[in-house]
PDB file of C-alpha atoms in Angstrom:
ATOM      1  CA  ARG K   1      67.152  86.599 -55.621  1.00 68.00           C
ATOM      2  CA  VAL K   2      67.799  83.553 -53.426  1.00 66.00           C
ATOM      3  CA  THR K   3      68.399  81.431 -56.536  1.00 75.00           C
ATOM      4  CA  THR K   4      70.869  83.979 -57.900  1.00 80.00           C
ATOM      5  CA  ALA K   5      72.724  84.052 -54.564  1.00 71.00           C
ATOM      6  CA  GLU K   6      72.785  80.235 -54.446  1.00 75.00           C
ATOM      7  CA  ASN K   7      74.122  80.128 -58.020  1.00 75.00           C
ATOM      8  CA  ASN K   8      76.822  82.694 -57.145  1.00 76.00           C
ATOM      9  CA  ILE K   9      77.833  80.702 -54.048  1.00 76.00           C
ATOM     10  CA  THR K  10      77.966  77.464 -56.056  1.00 78.00           C
ATOM     11  CA  ALA K  11      80.056  79.116 -58.788  1.00 75.00           C
ATOM     12  CA  LYS K  12      82.479  80.543 -56.198  1.00 79.00           C
ATOM     13  CA  ALA K  13      82.738  77.164 -54.446  1.00 72.00           C
ATOM     14  CA  ASN K  14      83.539  75.437 -57.757  1.00 75.00           C
ATOM     15  CA  GLU K  15      86.167  78.107 -58.561  1.00 75.00           C
ATOM     16  CA  LEU K  16      87.838  77.655 -55.140  1.00 68.00           C
ATOM     17  CA  SER K  17      87.725  73.873 -55.442  1.00 68.00           C
ATOM     18  CA  SER K  18      89.443  74.089 -58.833  1.00 67.00           C
ATOM     19  CA  LYS K  19      92.171  76.365 -57.401  1.00 66.00           C
ATOM     20  CA  ILE K  20      92.738  74.024 -54.444  1.00 65.00           C
ATOM     21  CA  THR K  21      93.059  71.024 -56.777  1.00 61.00           C
ATOM     22  CA  SER K  22      95.546  72.956 -58.908  1.00 59.00           C
ATOM     23  CA  VAL K  23      97.713  73.799 -55.877  1.00 56.00           C
ATOM     24  CA  GLU K  24      97.521  70.223 -54.524  1.00 50.00           C
ATOM     25  CA  GLY K  25      98.869  68.945 -57.841  1.00 49.00           C
ATOM     26  CA  LYS K  26     102.017  71.050 -57.362  1.00 49.00           C
ATOM     27  CA  ILE K  27     102.812  69.698 -53.887  1.00 51.00           C
ATOM     28  CA  PRO K  28     105.502  66.955 -54.045  1.00 51.00           C
ATOM     29  CA  SER K  29     104.385  63.577 -52.793  1.00 54.00           C
ATOM     30  CA  GLY K  30     106.401  60.747 -51.339  1.00 70.00           C
ATOM     31  CA  GLU K  31     109.633  60.847 -49.417  1.00 84.00           C
ATOM     32  CA  MET K  32     112.037  63.778 -49.601  1.00 91.00           C
ATOM     33  CA  ASN K  33     115.242  63.518 -51.642  1.00 93.00           C
ATOM     34  CA  LEU K  34     118.165  63.757 -49.209  1.00 94.00           C
ATOM     35  CA  VAL K  35     120.797  64.589 -51.858  1.00 94.00           C
ATOM     36  CA  GLU K  36     121.236  68.310 -52.468  1.00 92.00           C
ATOM     37  CA  TYR K  37     122.110  69.241 -56.042  1.00 91.00           C
ATOM     38  CA  GLY K  38     121.487  65.704 -57.329  1.00 91.00           C
ATOM     39  CA  ARG K  39     121.108  67.527 -60.625  1.00 91.00           C
ATOM     40  CA  PRO K  40     123.476  70.513 -60.915  1.00 89.00           C
ATOM     41  CA  ALA K  41     121.609  73.793 -60.737  1.00 81.00           C
ATOM     42  CA  ASN K  42     121.971  76.447 -63.430  1.00 72.00           C
ATOM     43  CA  GLY K  43     124.791  78.069 -61.474  1.00 67.00           C
ATOM     44  CA  GLY K  44     126.567  74.754 -60.989  1.00 73.00           C
ATOM     45  CA  SER K  45     127.198  72.684 -57.905  1.00 78.00           C
ATOM     46  CA  PRO K  46     128.706  73.341 -54.472  1.00 85.00           C
ATOM     47  CA  TYR K  47     130.675  70.078 -54.474  1.00 88.00           C
ATOM     48  CA  ALA K  48     134.462  70.498 -54.437  1.00 84.00           C
ATOM     49  CA  GLY K  49     136.035  69.504 -57.737  1.00 85.00           C
ATOM     50  CA  ALA K  50     132.690  68.821 -59.407  1.00 90.00           C
ATOM     51  CA  GLU K  51     132.512  69.140 -63.169  1.00 93.00           C
ATOM     52  CA  TYR K  52     129.269  69.175 -65.100  1.00 92.00           C
ATOM     53  CA  THR K  53     128.102  69.190 -68.663  1.00 94.00           C
ATOM     54  CA  THR K  54     125.081  68.554 -70.875  1.00 94.00           C
ATOM     55  CA  HIS K  55     124.716  65.542 -73.152  1.00 97.00           C
ATOM     56  CA  PRO K  56     122.079  64.382 -75.666  1.00 97.00           C
ATOM     57  CA  TYR K  57     121.568  61.096 -73.719  1.00 97.00           C
ATOM     58  CA  TYR K  58     120.416  63.068 -70.668  1.00 97.00           C
ATOM     59  CA  TYR K  59     117.123  64.839 -71.379  1.00 96.00           C
ATOM     60  CA  ASN K  60     118.376  65.695 -74.890  1.00 96.00           C
ATOM     61  CA  GLY K  61     120.936  68.064 -73.374  1.00 95.00           C
ATOM     62  CA  ALA K  62     118.311  70.199 -71.598  1.00 94.00           C
ATOM     63  CA  TYR K  63     119.812  69.748 -68.102  1.00 93.00           C
ATOM     64  CA  LYS K  64     123.304  69.655 -66.643  1.00 93.00           C
ATOM     65  CA  MET K  65     124.753  66.455 -65.242  1.00 95.00           C
ATOM     66  CA  TYR K  66     127.919  65.498 -63.373  1.00 95.00           C
ATOM     67  CA  ILE K  67     130.957  64.182 -65.189  1.00 96.00           C
ATOM     68  CA  ILE K  68     134.040  62.470 -63.755  1.00 96.00           C
ATOM     69  CA  LYS K  69     136.880  62.412 -66.280  1.00 97.00           C
ATOM     70  CA  ASN K  70     139.826  60.085 -65.776  1.00 96.00           C
ATOM     71  CA  SER K  71     142.777  59.346 -68.057  1.00 96.00           C
ATOM     72  CA  THR K  72     144.678  57.300 -65.444  1.00 95.00           C
ATOM     73  CA  THR K  73     144.208  53.697 -64.340  1.00 95.00           C
ATOM     74  CA  SER K  74     143.430  54.709 -60.729  1.00 95.00           C
ATOM     75  CA  GLU K  75     140.103  55.953 -59.405  1.00 96.00           C
ATOM     76  CA  ARG K  76     138.694  59.500 -59.320  1.00 96.00           C
ATOM     77  CA  THR K  77     135.747  60.235 -57.057  1.00 97.00           C
ATOM     78  CA  LEU K  78     132.997  62.748 -56.366  1.00 95.00           C
ATOM     79  CA  GLY K  79     131.203  62.888 -53.027  1.00 95.00           C
ATOM     80  CA  MET K  80     127.803  64.484 -52.574  1.00 95.00           C
ATOM     81  CA  ASN K  81     126.445  66.224 -49.428  1.00 94.00           C
ATOM     82  CA  ARG K  82     126.270  64.569 -46.021  1.00 95.00           C
ATOM     83  CA  PHE K  83     122.706  63.905 -44.839  1.00 96.00           C
ATOM     84  CA  LYS K  84     120.927  62.493 -41.788  1.00 97.00           C
ATOM     85  CA  VAL K  85     119.321  59.029 -41.886  1.00 97.00           C
ATOM     86  CA  GLU K  86     117.482  56.857 -39.402  1.00 97.00           C
ATOM     87  CA  ARG K  87     119.399  53.891 -37.993  1.00 97.00           C
ATOM     88  CA  ASN K  88     118.614  50.371 -39.261  1.00 97.00           C
ATOM     89  CA  THR K  89     116.301  51.780 -41.934  1.00 97.00           C
ATOM     90  CA  ASP K  90     115.995  51.054 -45.659  1.00 97.00           C
ATOM     91  CA  TYR K  91     116.733  53.828 -48.158  1.00 97.00           C
ATOM     92  CA  THR K  92     116.860  53.707 -51.946  1.00 96.00           C
ATOM     93  CA  LEU K  93     119.458  55.358 -54.153  1.00 97.00           C
ATOM     94  CA  TYR K  94     118.414  56.341 -57.686  1.00 96.00           C
ATOM     95  CA  PHE K  95     120.421  57.960 -60.477  1.00 97.00           C
ATOM     96  CA  LYS K  96     120.680  58.154 -64.258  1.00 97.00           C
ATOM     97  CA  GLY K  97     124.076  57.432 -65.750  1.00 97.00           C
ATOM     98  CA  PHE K  98     126.201  56.284 -68.660  1.00 97.00           C
ATOM     99  CA  ASN K  99     129.873  56.141 -69.575  1.00 96.00           C
ATOM    100  CA  ASN K 100     132.149  56.013 -72.572  1.00 96.00           C
ATOM    101  CA  GLY K 101     133.847  52.803 -73.695  1.00 95.00           C
ATOM    102  CA  ALA K 102     137.237  53.611 -72.151  1.00 96.00           C
ATOM    103  CA  ILE K 103     136.094  53.272 -68.518  1.00 96.00           C
ATOM    104  CA  THR K 104     137.190  50.210 -66.545  1.00 96.00           C
ATOM    105  CA  ASN K 105     134.007  50.386 -64.423  1.00 97.00           C
ATOM    106  CA  MET K 106     132.337  52.476 -61.709  1.00 97.00           C
ATOM    107  CA  ASP K 107     131.261  52.119 -58.089  1.00 98.00           C
ATOM    108  CA  VAL K 108     128.894  53.955 -55.771  1.00 98.00           C
ATOM    109  CA  PHE K 109     129.366  53.995 -51.995  1.00 98.00           C
ATOM    110  CA  PHE K 110     127.327  55.127 -49.005  1.00 98.00           C
ATOM    111  CA  LEU K 111     129.994  56.518 -46.658  1.00 98.00           C
ATOM    112  CA  LYS K 112     128.318  56.410 -43.273  1.00 98.00           C
ATOM    113  CA  ARG K 113     129.130  57.462 -39.748  1.00 97.00           C
ATOM    114  CA  VAL K 114     127.601  57.874 -36.317  1.00 97.00           C
ATOM    115  CA  SER K 115     126.381  61.409 -35.643  1.00 93.00           C
ATOM    116  CA  GLY K 116     129.068  63.407 -33.868  1.00 92.00           C
ATOM    117  CA  SER K 117     131.933  61.318 -35.275  1.00 95.00           C
ATOM    118  CA  ALA K 118     134.978  63.386 -36.250  1.00 94.00           C
ATOM    119  CA  ASN K 119     135.806  60.920 -39.046  1.00 96.00           C
ATOM    120  CA  GLY K 120     134.908  61.586 -42.673  1.00 94.00           C
ATOM    121  CA  PHE K 121     133.170  58.213 -42.462  1.00 96.00           C
ATOM    122  CA  ASP K 122     133.196  55.239 -40.076  1.00 97.00           C
ATOM    123  CA  SER K 123     132.156  52.606 -42.621  1.00 97.00           C
ATOM    124  CA  ALA K 124     131.925  52.332 -46.417  1.00 97.00           C
ATOM    125  CA  GLN K 125     128.926  50.462 -47.806  1.00 98.00           C
ATOM    126  CA  GLN K 126     129.277  49.595 -51.499  1.00 98.00           C
ATOM    127  CA  LEU K 127     125.947  50.074 -53.275  1.00 98.00           C
ATOM    128  CA  VAL K 128     127.130  49.581 -56.872  1.00 98.00           C
ATOM    129  CA  SER K 129     130.221  47.482 -57.535  1.00 98.00           C
ATOM    130  CA  GLY K 130     132.371  47.299 -60.654  1.00 97.00           C
ATOM    131  CA  ARG K 131     129.571  48.236 -63.032  1.00 97.00           C
ATOM    132  CA  LYS K 132     129.902  49.425 -66.602  1.00 97.00           C
ATOM    133  CA  LEU K 133     126.936  51.559 -67.586  1.00 97.00           C
ATOM    134  CA  SER K 134     125.554  51.910 -71.097  1.00 97.00           C
ATOM    135  CA  THR K 135     127.626  53.697 -73.730  1.00 97.00           C
ATOM    136  CA  SER K 136     124.556  54.485 -75.846  1.00 97.00           C
ATOM    137  CA  ARG K 137     121.864  55.816 -73.478  1.00 97.00           C
ATOM    138  CA  ALA K 138     121.216  57.100 -69.947  1.00 97.00           C
ATOM    139  CA  GLU K 139     120.472  54.140 -67.706  1.00 96.00           C
ATOM    140  CA  ASP K 140     118.203  54.256 -64.635  1.00 96.00           C
ATOM    141  CA  VAL K 141     119.937  52.681 -61.625  1.00 97.00           C
ATOM    142  CA  SER K 142     118.151  51.975 -58.348  1.00 96.00           C
ATOM    143  CA  VAL K 143     119.592  50.235 -55.248  1.00 96.00           C
ATOM    144  CA  THR K 144     118.013  49.722 -51.830  1.00 97.00           C
ATOM    145  CA  PHE K 145     120.298  49.626 -48.782  1.00 97.00           C
ATOM    146  CA  ASN K 146     120.012  49.547 -44.998  1.00 98.00           C
ATOM    147  CA  THR K 147     121.776  52.166 -42.874  1.00 97.00           C
ATOM    148  CA  GLY K 148     122.720  49.758 -40.074  1.00 97.00           C
ATOM    149  CA  ASN K 149     123.778  51.369 -36.825  1.00 97.00           C
ATOM    150  CA  TYR K 150     124.648  54.720 -38.462  1.00 98.00           C
ATOM    151  CA  ASP K 151     122.707  57.959 -38.643  1.00 95.00           C
ATOM    152  CA  GLU K 152     124.387  60.080 -41.322  1.00 97.00           C
ATOM    153  CA  GLY K 153     126.336  59.632 -44.510  1.00 97.00           C
ATOM    154  CA  LEU K 154     126.989  60.684 -48.075  1.00 97.00           C
ATOM    155  CA  ILE K 155     126.929  59.145 -51.541  1.00 97.00           C
ATOM    156  CA  ARG K 156     130.237  58.922 -53.432  1.00 97.00           C
ATOM    157  CA  PHE K 157     130.626  58.064 -57.125  1.00 97.00           C
ATOM    158  CA  ASP K 158     133.886  56.448 -58.290  1.00 98.00           C
ATOM    159  CA  ASN K 159     135.252  56.404 -61.840  1.00 97.00           C
ATOM    160  CA  ASN K 160     137.637  53.438 -61.513  1.00 97.00           C
ATOM    161  CA  GLY K 161     139.924  54.550 -64.297  1.00 96.00           C
ATOM    162  CA  SER K 162     140.699  54.071 -67.925  1.00 96.00           C
ATOM    163  CA  THR K 163     141.317  50.696 -69.522  1.00 95.00           C
ATOM    164  CA  THR K 164     144.374  52.346 -71.140  1.00 93.00           C
ATOM    165  CA  ALA K 165     146.456  54.994 -69.352  1.00 92.00           C
ATOM    166  CA  GLY K 166     146.238  58.272 -71.255  1.00 94.00           C
ATOM    167  CA  SER K 167     142.835  57.461 -72.797  1.00 95.00           C
ATOM    168  CA  GLN K 168     139.947  59.525 -71.364  1.00 96.00           C
ATOM    169  CA  ALA K 169     137.443  57.405 -69.386  1.00 97.00           C
ATOM    170  CA  THR K 170     134.288  59.412 -68.693  1.00 97.00           C
ATOM    171  CA  LEU K 171     131.467  58.721 -66.219  1.00 98.00           C
ATOM    172  CA  TYR K 172     128.283  60.805 -66.593  1.00 98.00           C
ATOM    173  CA  PHE K 173     125.510  60.850 -63.976  1.00 97.00           C
ATOM    174  CA  GLY K 174     122.655  62.979 -62.694  1.00 95.00           C
ATOM    175  CA  ASP K 175     119.259  62.873 -60.996  1.00 95.00           C
ATOM    176  CA  VAL K 176     120.967  61.529 -57.860  1.00 96.00           C
ATOM    177  CA  SER K 177     118.356  60.826 -55.224  1.00 96.00           C
ATOM    178  CA  VAL K 178     118.233  59.012 -51.871  1.00 96.00           C
ATOM    179  CA  LYS K 179     114.791  58.492 -50.369  1.00 95.00           C
ATOM    180  CA  LYS K 180     113.624  56.624 -47.306  1.00 95.00           C
ATOM    181  CA  GLY K 181     111.995  53.270 -48.073  1.00 93.00           C
ATOM    182  CA  LYS K 182     112.343  50.426 -50.542  1.00 90.00           C
ATOM    183  CA  SER K 183     111.323  52.423 -53.596  1.00 83.00           C
ATOM    184  CA  ASN K 184     112.451  55.623 -55.210  1.00 79.00           C
ATOM    185  CA  ASN K 185     110.296  57.127 -57.950  1.00 79.00           C
ATOM    186  CA  GLY K 186     113.189  59.163 -59.311  1.00 80.00           C
ATOM    187  CA  TRP K 187     114.769  62.531 -58.827  1.00 80.00           C
ATOM    188  CA  SER K 188     113.068  65.452 -57.163  1.00 81.00           C
ATOM    189  CA  PRO K 189     114.640  68.618 -55.744  1.00 79.00           C
ATOM    190  CA  SER K 190     115.819  68.214 -52.164  1.00 75.00           C
TER     191      SER K 190
END
């Protein structure tokens, strides 16, 4: 009887241990993504003026991504949500993106401000400058930046226009993520 009870206890302990390990594997690790809707949800995105689509370069079309279309030679932009940061601290931006051949180039800014400021932003920090992304695949882009003496901000993507007015220049991006520290292991829900 004692042996049977010991065996039952051991079996139950092993079963519980297996369940705990299974649950632990589902808990996200690392820093939290500060960008809400870095990948548009099934219902879309809360960002004003945001357009989204699917494309074979981005997870074989399985997920939606943002798209900024521009047939002018001036810029069109899309800003993400404002989030809190720690002052004088390193953060890393990560996203996947590509563009068509008609785009002049693209930029990404961290528009930052001091908490309580009534301004949309107090300072613009350029994280990606005048870059042309791949026209044949989704590229992983990662940039580390320091917040300086600011404690909130937002990420803004700029499509800097078409090389020829009237020709559609298209910037595609998704998996937008900002995480505290000098590394960012990719997108995760915020």
